[in-house]
Coordinates of C-alpha atoms in Angstrom, one line a residue:
M1 CA 19.2 0.5 -8.8
G2 CA 20.0 -2.8 -10.6
C3 CA 18.1 -6.0 -10.2
A4 CA 20.8 -7.5 -7.9
N5 CA 20.7 -4.5 -5.7
V6 CA 16.9 -4.6 -5.4
L7 CA 17.0 -8.3 -4.5
K8 CA 19.8 -7.7 -2.0
E9 CA 17.8 -4.8 -0.4
A10 CA 14.6 -6.9 -0.4
S11 CA 16.4 -9.6 1.4
R12 CA 17.9 -7.2 3.9
L13 CA 14.4 -5.8 4.6
A14 CA 12.9 -9.3 5.0
M15 CA 15.6 -10.2 7.6
A16 CA 15.2 -6.9 9.4
S17 CA 11.4 -7.2 9.5
A18 CA 11.6 -9.8 12.1
L19 CA 13.3 -7.3 14.4
E20 CA 11.6 -4.0 13.5
A21 CA 8.1 -2.8 14.4
I22 CA 8.0 -0.3 11.6
I23 CA 9.9 -0.6 8.3
T24 CA 10.5 2.4 6.1
V25 CA 12.0 2.7 2.6
P26 CA 14.7 5.2 2.1
L27 CA 13.8 5.7 -1.6
F28 CA 10.4 6.9 -0.6
A29 CA 11.9 9.7 1.6
K30 CA 13.6 11.3 -1.4
G31 CA 12.0 13.9 -3.6
L32 CA 8.7 14.7 -1.9
V33 CA 8.7 16.5 1.5
G34 CA 6.1 15.5 3.9
V35 CA 5.4 11.9 2.7
S36 CA 5.3 9.6 5.6
H37 CA 5.2 5.9 4.9
F38 CA 5.8 2.6 6.7
F39 CA 5.1 -1.1 6.7
G40 CA 3.9 -2.1 10.1
T41 CA 4.5 -5.5 11.6
K42 CA 2.6 -7.4 14.2
I43 CA 4.5 -5.6 16.9
A44 CA 4.0 -2.1 15.4
P45 CA 2.0 0.4 17.5
D46 CA -1.4 1.4 16.3
P47 CA -1.0 4.8 14.5
Q48 CA -4.2 6.0 16.1
G49 CA -3.5 4.4 19.4
P50 CA -2.9 6.0 22.8
G51 CA 0.5 7.5 23.5
R52 CA 1.0 8.5 19.9
N53 CA 2.8 11.9 19.6
G54 CA 2.1 14.4 17.0
P55 CA -1.1 15.4 15.1
S56 CA -3.9 12.9 14.6
L57 CA -3.7 11.0 11.4
R58 CA -6.7 10.4 9.2
V59 CA -6.4 6.7 8.4
V60 CA -8.3 5.4 5.5
T61 CA -8.9 1.7 5.1
V62 CA -11.3 -0.4 3.0
H63 CA -13.0 -3.8 3.3
Q64 CA -10.6 -5.9 1.2
V65 CA -11.9 -8.7 -1.0
H66 CA -8.7 -10.2 -2.6
G67 CA -9.7 -8.4 -5.9
T68 CA -8.2 -5.8 -8.2
A69 CA -10.3 -2.6 -7.7
A70 CA -8.7 0.7 -6.4
L71 CA -10.6 3.3 -4.4
V72 CA -9.6 6.9 -5.4
L73 CA -9.6 9.6 -2.8
D74 CA -9.3 13.1 -4.1
R75 CA -11.2 16.3 -3.4
R76 CA -14.1 15.1 -5.7
S77 CA -14.5 11.8 -3.8
P78 CA -17.5 11.5 -1.5
S79 CA -15.3 9.5 0.9
M80 CA -12.7 12.3 0.9
R81 CA -15.2 14.9 1.8
S82 CA -16.1 13.1 5.0
I83 CA -12.4 12.7 5.8
V84 CA -11.6 16.4 5.2
A85 CA -14.6 17.3 7.4
G86 CA -12.7 15.8 10.3
E87 CA -14.8 12.9 11.4
G88 CA -12.0 11.3 13.4
E89 CA -10.4 8.1 12.3
A90 CA -11.8 7.5 8.9
S91 CA -12.4 4.1 7.6
T92 CA -14.4 4.5 4.4
G93 CA -16.2 1.2 5.0
A94 CA -16.1 0.8 1.2
H95 CA -16.4 -2.8 0.1
G96 CA -14.7 -4.4 -2.8
Y97 CA -11.4 -2.6 -3.0
D98 CA -7.8 -3.9 -2.5
A99 CA -6.0 -0.6 -3.2
I100 CA -6.4 3.0 -2.2
V101 CA -5.0 5.9 -4.3
T102 CA -4.8 9.5 -3.1
N103 CA -3.2 12.9 -3.8
Q104 CA -4.5 14.4 -0.5
P105 CA -2.0 15.5 2.1
G106 CA -2.6 14.4 5.7
V107 CA -4.3 11.2 4.8
L108 CA -2.7 7.8 5.6
V109 CA -4.0 5.2 3.2
A110 CA -3.6 1.7 4.6
V111 CA -4.2 -1.9 3.7
E112 CA -4.1 -4.9 6.1
T113 CA -2.1 -8.0 5.3
A114 CA -1.2 -11.2 7.0
D115 CA -0.1 -13.7 4.3
C116 CA -0.7 -11.3 1.5
V117 CA 1.8 -8.7 0.2
P118 CA 1.5 -5.0 1.0
I119 CA 2.8 -2.7 -1.7
L120 CA 3.3 1.0 -1.6
L121 CA 3.3 3.1 -4.7
L122 CA 4.5 6.7 -4.8
D123 CA 4.8 9.3 -7.6
P124 CA 6.8 12.2 -5.9
V125 CA 6.4 14.3 -9.1
R126 CA 2.6 14.4 -8.9
G127 CA 2.2 13.9 -5.2
V128 CA 0.2 10.7 -5.5
A129 CA 0.4 7.7 -3.2
A130 CA -1.2 4.3 -3.1
A131 CA -1.4 1.3 -0.8
V132 CA -2.1 -2.0 -2.4
H133 CA -3.2 -5.4 -0.9
A134 CA -1.8 -8.0 -3.2
G135 CA -3.0 -11.5 -2.4
W136 CA -2.5 -14.3 -4.9
R137 CA -5.9 -13.7 -6.5
G138 CA -5.3 -10.0 -6.9
T139 CA -1.8 -10.6 -8.2
L140 CA -3.1 -13.0 -10.8
G141 CA -5.8 -10.5 -11.6
G142 CA -3.4 -7.6 -12.0
V143 CA -4.1 -5.4 -8.9
V144 CA -0.7 -3.6 -9.2
P145 CA -0.9 -2.7 -12.9
K146 CA -4.5 -1.7 -12.5
T147 CA -3.6 0.6 -9.6
V148 CA -0.8 2.1 -11.6
A149 CA -3.3 2.7 -14.5
V150 CA -5.5 4.6 -12.0
M151 CA -2.6 6.7 -11.0
Q152 CA -1.8 7.5 -14.6
N153 CA -5.4 8.1 -15.8
R154 CA -6.8 10.0 -12.8
F155 CA -3.7 11.9 -11.7
G156 CA -1.4 12.0 -14.8
C157 CA 1.4 10.0 -13.2
S158 CA 4.2 8.7 -15.4
L159 CA 5.7 5.2 -15.2
R160 CA 9.1 6.9 -15.0
S161 CA 8.3 8.6 -11.8
I162 CA 6.4 5.9 -9.9
R163 CA 8.3 4.2 -7.1
A164 CA 7.2 0.9 -5.6
A165 CA 8.1 -0.8 -2.3
I166 CA 7.1 -4.3 -1.4
G167 CA 6.5 -5.0 2.3
P168 CA 6.9 -8.1 4.4
S169 CA 4.7 -11.1 3.8
I170 CA 4.5 -14.8 4.2
G171 CA 7.4 -16.7 2.6
V172 CA 7.6 -19.8 0.4
C173 CA 8.8 -21.8 3.5
C174 CA 5.5 -21.3 5.3
Y175 CA 2.8 -21.3 2.6
E176 CA 1.5 -24.2 0.5
V177 CA 0.1 -23.4 -2.9
N178 CA -1.7 -25.9 -5.1
G179 CA -0.5 -26.4 -8.7
A180 CA -3.5 -24.6 -10.3
S181 CA -2.7 -21.4 -8.4
V182 CA 0.8 -21.0 -9.6
R183 CA 0.2 -21.7 -13.3
P184 CA -0.1 -18.5 -15.3
G185 CA -3.6 -17.8 -16.4
S186 CA -5.2 -20.2 -14.0
K187 CA -8.5 -19.3 -12.5
A188 CA -8.2 -17.5 -9.2

C-alpha cells in the first residue's frame, strides 16, 4: 500500500471513528486465523461487560506512565502464568509500561488512551501481537521502535512481516503543544 493510500485510509478511519463504536483494520484480518483486534471508542461496549456473547476474554492491561517500556507476556512470564491459571479478568497491575507484547492465544492485550495514540502491531508469521500507548513523551522516546525491537529480539519477528495500525486519537485542531515539545530531540 503506497503512502497516499495509507493516508487516505487513515483519513477514512478518522472520519468513521466518530460514528463507530469499534474500529477494525482489514489488513489485520489477513494471514492469521483467530486474531481478533479492534480500537474501541468512548461509545464502545466493555469487552468484559454484561451482555457480551461468546467466551470470556482474558484482558491484560498495565498502569501506563507515558514511557517506552514494553511488558512481555509469554509462557515464561510470571504475569502470563496467573492469566493462564484463569483468574478472571486479568490486569497485571504492572507499573511503568506503555506497551504489551504477547504470542499467547486467547489473551487480549489492551492500552487505554484519550489524547494519546493507540497503536496495534501484529506479526502474522510469528503469531505475535502488541498494543502500544503512544503519548508525546513515549513517541519522542521511541516507544514504537522499542516495542518492535522486543518483538524481534524475544520472538524472532521480522520487520518485513510486522503490520501496524494507528487508532483514533486527539487531533491537531483540539490540542495545544508548546514549542519545546515539537522540536526533535527536546526533553520530554
